[in-house]
Each structure stands twice: as C-alpha cells, then as structure tokens.
Amino acid sequence: MQNADQSSRSMAGLVLASSVGTVIEWYDFFLYGSLAIFFAKLFYPPGEGVAATLISVATFATGFAVRPLGSLVFGHMGDRLGRKATFLTTLLIMGCSTAAIGFLPTYAVAGYLAPVLLILLRIIQGLALGGEYGGAATYVAEHAPPEERGKWASYIQAMASGGFILSLGMVLALRIGLGEAAFGAWGWRVPFLLSIVLVAVSVRIRLRLSESPVFVEMQKTHKLSKSPVKDAFTIPGNARRIVFFLFGVACAQAVTFYTAQFYALYFLQSALHVAFLPATLAIAAGSLLGLPFFVIFGRLSDRVGRKKLSLAGMAAAVVLYIPLFAGLRSSVLSDGVAFVPAAACVFVLVVIAALIYGPYGAFIVECFPANVRYTSISIPYHIGNGVFGGFLPLISLSLMSRTGNLYAGLLYPMAVCAIGFVVTLLFVPETLPRGAGARRVAAPISDAAASVRPEASF
C-alpha cells in the first residue's frame, strides 16, 4: 500500500512538472487565437471588415499548418536524443517567438511588414508546438503504470484546454483592468511579454525531470532508431496505423476540440455580434466547467477502453452540434448574451471534445512501438490538429459567409467526425492492455512484434 502511495505521489509530481510546460506552450499558442479578431484591426489594413477577419483567422491557421513539419523535425529529435531534451527545446522556441509578438509593430506603424512578421512568428510557434505534445504524452505514458496510463496521460490533454483558459483569462483581465483604449494601444502586448517569465519558470521545473525509463532502456540496449522518420513508415504495419489513426481518432479529436474552444467564440463574436466581454466570459466558464472531464474520461478509459469513448464523442458531435449552436444563438439577447444558457452549451461542447481527447494520450501512445513512438505520435496528432483542426475556424466561417446560413460552418466538423467514426470503428483497434496491472514498463518490441501488438512495447 505504501509503495502504491509513493508511486502515485511520484507520478503526480512528474505529471505536474510535465504539464506546467504544456500549459505554458498552449497558452503561448492560443493567445493569438484568443485575439485573432482583435488583431484584424491591429495588423491588417483598416476598413476591410470581413476580409480582415478572415485573413486574421487564416494567420491563426498558419501556425497550425506548419505543425506537421515540426512533428517530423522534433519527432526525429525525440526518438534520437531523448524525450526530455526535445520538449525543453520546443518550450524555449515557443516562449521566445511568443515574446517577440509582444514587440511587433502594428500596421499603422510598419504597414505590410507588420502582418509579414506576425505570420513568420506564428510559423515558428507552429514548428515548436509540433514537438510538444508527442514529447509530453510519450514521457508521461512511459512512466505511468499500465493500469493507470489513461488517467495520467489525460492530464496532458487537460492542460491544452487549461492553456486556452489561461490565455482567455489573461486577455479578459487586462481588457477589463486597463480599459479598451489602453489595451488597444499597448496592453495587448503584456500577455505575450509575460511569456518570458512563465517559460523561465517552466524550464527550471522541466530541467529537474529525469529521462523516460523506456528511452534509457533503449539507449542501454542500443535499440534506438537511427532514422525515426524513415522507420516510422517502414516498420511493418506502422504506416498503416499512422494513416488510420490520423483519419480516425486524430482528425475527430482536432475538430471537436477547436469547435468547442475557438469556433464557438468566433461564432458568438463574428456571426452573432456579441461583444467581447460577454462572449469570452461564456466561453471561459463553459471551458472551465468542462476541464475535469478530460481526466474523468481518461480514467474511465482505463476501465472500458479508449475506442468506445472516442466513438461516443464522434457520434455526439454529429448528432448534437447543430442543436448546441442553435442554443448558443437563442442565448443571444439584444443587450448581450444569457450567460448561463450560453456557458451550458459551451460546457457540453467541451464534454464532447473530452470524450475523444481524454483517452487520446494513452490511445495514441499505445498504438506505436517505442523506438519510433515520438515521431509516430507526432505525425497524426499534428496533421490532425494542424490541418483539419487549425483550418476549422477559417473553413467554417467561410462556409457561413458564403452561404449566409449560420449553421453551414458546422458541416465541416460534423463530416470529419462522421468519417472518423467509420475509420475508427473499422480500422483502429482497441489498445487497452489486457492484464495491464500485472505488467511493468518493458523494453521496446522488435519490428516484427510492432506490427502485431505495439502496446507490448511498454
């Protein structure tokens, strides 16, 4: 009993140290998303209206578009040099590029140079974020007891949502505290510059972490991959797993997460013309209430399996998205928004996302062999989030603008979830280890075994 308590405390400390960095990286990345509509006025020509908003949202998507490239670069680094060194590197790059946004000149000062510099920094952010999730999820899962892998890995997913909430809260506090005039003049720079302090604290915490035991074992036995990117696609069955996981769970996870966190905010502000303060408060409240469900569903996946919960989330998105956004529309009043109904709709959207994202960390880690795990995880995750998720606001707002139908934008995430449901049901196997409680973390499996049972690599 004492050993179990010590193990639990050890895992809690490890997860805390890992997830603090994850919160900061997502906070850095989501700051622009929280201010994308606001940035349309600062960094793009005045008087463009809808066009400027769409371009600003496209700039947000640019950071996502390069994440697959970052996943290859840092995936290779993580499988060759170690999990710890890699997610320290990505944290530093993310922090520096975010702080640099706080120093950028606006369009009024620098003209078209301003959006060019902004896009460049968003690209650097996207490259860095391409290496973060794979490292954090792999690191935690490779330390976790097999029977609790879903529970402990789910905290990494929760912290992504935590970073979004932190970015919203920071922007909200500054806009209220400073006033709109001061915030528009200089206050918007503060949350970006604050990143310097947050990253410094996070780096200090992460430096204390030890390397993953699975990676250390591979070093000792000389089983590290010499070419992780190549091996990820040539190990028997691994390329197939990457493709099916991408078009199954990964894409559905991406669109449900960004529908709940970002598209709902843009829907309230751009489509329904709700003012920043009530719209942000409703989104923040619903997101905060839904945050524990990432961990709840992660823990539940250790009992019922990863696949069942993921399929339930995809089905719920297809069935409930239009009614939920209709509920958001009905919550809008002439002088603002009915806070409780709006927050309740966002809460349900977050719970739907958590059904897929909560078990996701354990699910994706268990799919791939240890010697190419960092790379194999990063590819579907960041293509799913970088392309299918990152472009969701732009695609959905464009569909709505083109058709004039408020709900036309929902066709995109609903279609992705429907396709993901079919692919996951037919081609993505359940990975919950059988008899997991009796097994400790083991050395990586051979290439031949990897094509049959990748979860055995723990």
Coordinates of N, CA and C in Angstrom, one line a residue, residues 43-119:
F43 N -3.2 44.6 -37.3 CA -2.2 44.1 -38.2 C -2.6 44.1 -39.6
Y44 N -3.8 44.5 -39.9 CA -4.2 44.4 -41.3 C -4.9 45.8 -41.7
P45 N -5.0 46.1 -43.0 CA -5.4 47.4 -43.5 C -6.8 47.7 -42.9
P46 N -7.1 48.9 -42.5 CA -8.4 49.3 -41.9 C -9.4 49.3 -43.0
G47 N -10.7 49.1 -42.6 CA -11.8 49.2 -43.5 C -12.1 48.0 -44.3
E48 N -11.4 46.8 -44.0 CA -11.6 45.6 -44.8 C -12.7 44.7 -44.3
G49 N -13.1 45.0 -43.0 CA -14.2 44.2 -42.4 C -14.1 42.7 -42.4
V50 N -15.0 42.0 -43.1 CA -15.0 40.6 -43.0 C -13.7 40.0 -43.6
A51 N -13.1 40.6 -44.7 CA -11.9 40.2 -45.3 C -10.7 40.2 -44.3
A52 N -10.6 41.3 -43.5 CA -9.6 41.4 -42.5 C -9.7 40.3 -41.4
T53 N -11.0 40.0 -41.0 CA -11.2 39.0 -40.0 C -10.8 37.6 -40.5
L54 N -11.2 37.3 -41.8 CA -10.8 36.0 -42.4 C -9.3 35.9 -42.5
I55 N -8.6 37.0 -42.9 CA -7.2 36.9 -43.1 C -6.5 36.7 -41.7
S56 N -7.1 37.4 -40.7 CA -6.5 37.2 -39.3 C -6.7 35.8 -38.9
V57 N -7.9 35.2 -39.1 CA -8.1 33.8 -38.8 C -7.2 32.9 -39.6
A58 N -6.9 33.2 -40.8 CA -6.0 32.4 -41.7 C -4.6 32.5 -41.1
T59 N -4.2 33.6 -40.5 CA -2.9 33.7 -39.9 C -2.9 32.8 -38.7
F60 N -4.0 32.7 -37.9 CA -4.1 31.8 -36.8 C -3.8 30.3 -37.4
A61 N -4.5 30.0 -38.5 CA -4.3 28.7 -39.1 C -2.9 28.4 -39.6
T62 N -2.2 29.5 -40.0 CA -0.8 29.3 -40.5 C 0.0 28.6 -39.5
G63 N -0.1 29.0 -38.2 CA 0.7 28.3 -37.1 C 0.4 26.9 -37.0
F64 N -0.8 26.5 -37.4 CA -1.2 25.1 -37.3 C -0.7 24.3 -38.6
A65 N -0.6 25.0 -39.7 CA -0.3 24.4 -40.9 C 1.2 23.8 -40.9
V66 N 2.0 24.5 -40.2 CA 3.4 24.0 -40.2 C 3.7 23.0 -39.0
R67 N 2.7 22.7 -38.2 CA 2.9 21.8 -37.1 C 3.3 20.4 -37.6
P68 N 2.8 19.9 -38.8 CA 3.3 18.6 -39.2 C 4.8 18.6 -39.5
L69 N 5.3 19.7 -40.1 CA 6.8 19.8 -40.3 C 7.5 19.7 -39.0
G70 N 7.0 20.5 -38.0 CA 7.6 20.5 -36.7 C 7.6 19.1 -36.1
S71 N 6.5 18.3 -36.4 CA 6.4 17.0 -35.8 C 7.5 16.1 -36.3
L72 N 7.9 16.3 -37.6 CA 8.9 15.5 -38.2 C 10.3 15.8 -37.6
V73 N 10.5 17.1 -37.5 CA 11.8 17.6 -37.0 C 12.0 17.2 -35.6
F74 N 11.0 17.5 -34.7 CA 11.2 17.2 -33.3 C 10.9 15.8 -32.9
G75 N 10.1 15.1 -33.8 CA 9.9 13.7 -33.6 C 11.2 12.9 -33.8
H76 N 11.9 13.3 -34.8 CA 13.2 12.7 -35.0 C 14.1 13.0 -33.8
M77 N 14.1 14.2 -33.4 CA 15.0 14.6 -32.2 C 14.6 13.8 -31.0
G78 N 13.3 13.6 -30.8 CA 12.8 13.0 -29.6 C 13.1 11.5 -29.5
D79 N 13.1 10.8 -30.7 CA 13.4 9.4 -30.8 C 14.9 9.2 -30.8
R80 N 15.7 10.2 -31.2 CA 17.2 10.0 -31.3 C 17.9 10.5 -30.0
L81 N 17.5 11.7 -29.5 CA 18.2 12.4 -28.4 C 17.5 12.3 -27.1
G82 N 16.2 12.0 -27.1 CA 15.5 11.8 -25.8 C 14.3 12.7 -25.7
R83 N 13.3 12.2 -24.9 CA 12.1 13.0 -24.7 C 12.3 14.3 -24.0
K84 N 13.1 14.3 -23.0 CA 13.3 15.4 -22.1 C 14.0 16.6 -22.9
A85 N 15.1 16.3 -23.5 CA 15.8 17.4 -24.3 C 14.9 18.0 -25.3
T86 N 14.1 17.2 -25.9 CA 13.3 17.7 -27.0 C 12.2 18.6 -26.5
F87 N 11.4 18.3 -25.5 CA 10.4 19.2 -25.1 C 10.9 20.4 -24.3
L88 N 12.2 20.3 -23.9 CA 12.8 21.6 -23.4 C 13.1 22.5 -24.5
T89 N 13.6 22.0 -25.6 CA 13.9 22.8 -26.8 C 12.6 23.5 -27.3
T90 N 11.5 22.7 -27.5 CA 10.3 23.3 -28.0 C 9.8 24.4 -27.1
L91 N 9.9 24.2 -25.8 CA 9.4 25.2 -24.9 C 10.1 26.5 -25.0
L92 N 11.5 26.4 -25.2 CA 12.3 27.6 -25.3 C 11.9 28.4 -26.7
I93 N 11.8 27.6 -27.7 CA 11.5 28.2 -29.0 C 10.1 28.9 -29.0
M94 N 9.1 28.2 -28.4 CA 7.8 28.7 -28.3 C 7.8 30.0 -27.5
G95 N 8.5 30.0 -26.3 CA 8.5 31.1 -25.4 C 9.1 32.4 -26.1
C96 N 10.2 32.2 -26.8 CA 10.9 33.3 -27.4 C 10.1 33.9 -28.6
S97 N 9.4 33.0 -29.4 CA 8.6 33.5 -30.5 C 7.4 34.2 -30.0
T98 N 6.8 33.7 -28.9 CA 5.6 34.4 -28.3 C 6.0 35.8 -27.8
A99 N 7.1 35.8 -27.0 CA 7.5 37.1 -26.5 C 7.8 38.1 -27.6
A100 N 8.3 37.6 -28.7 CA 8.6 38.5 -29.9 C 7.4 39.2 -30.4
I101 N 6.2 38.5 -30.4 CA 5.0 39.1 -30.9 C 4.7 40.3 -30.1
G102 N 5.0 40.3 -28.8 CA 4.7 41.4 -27.9 C 5.5 42.7 -28.3
F103 N 6.6 42.5 -29.1 CA 7.4 43.6 -29.6 C 7.1 44.1 -31.0
L104 N 6.2 43.4 -31.7 CA 5.9 43.7 -33.1 C 5.3 45.1 -33.3
P105 N 5.7 45.8 -34.4 CA 5.0 47.0 -34.8 C 3.6 46.7 -35.4
T106 N 2.7 47.5 -35.3 CA 1.3 47.3 -35.9 C 1.3 47.8 -37.3
Y107 N 0.2 47.6 -38.0 CA 0.1 48.0 -39.4 C 0.2 49.5 -39.5
A108 N -0.3 50.3 -38.5 CA -0.3 51.7 -38.6 C 1.2 52.2 -38.6
V109 N 2.1 51.5 -38.0 CA 3.5 51.9 -37.9 C 4.3 51.3 -39.0
A110 N 4.1 50.1 -39.3 CA 5.0 49.4 -40.3 C 4.4 49.0 -41.6
G111 N 3.1 49.2 -41.7 CA 2.4 48.8 -43.0 C 2.4 47.3 -43.1
Y112 N 2.6 46.8 -44.3 CA 2.5 45.4 -44.6 C 3.6 44.5 -44.0
L113 N 4.7 45.2 -43.5 CA 5.7 44.5 -42.8 C 5.1 43.8 -41.5
A114 N 4.2 44.5 -40.9 CA 3.6 44.0 -39.6 C 3.0 42.7 -39.8
P115 N 2.0 42.4 -40.7 CA 1.5 41.1 -40.8 C 2.5 40.1 -41.3
V116 N 3.5 40.5 -42.1 CA 4.5 39.5 -42.5 C 5.3 39.0 -41.3
L117 N 5.7 39.9 -40.4 CA 6.4 39.5 -39.2 C 5.5 38.6 -38.3
L118 N 4.3 39.0 -38.2 CA 3.3 38.2 -37.4 C 3.2 36.8 -37.9
I119 N 3.0 36.7 -39.2 CA 2.9 35.3 -39.8 C 4.2 34.5 -39.6

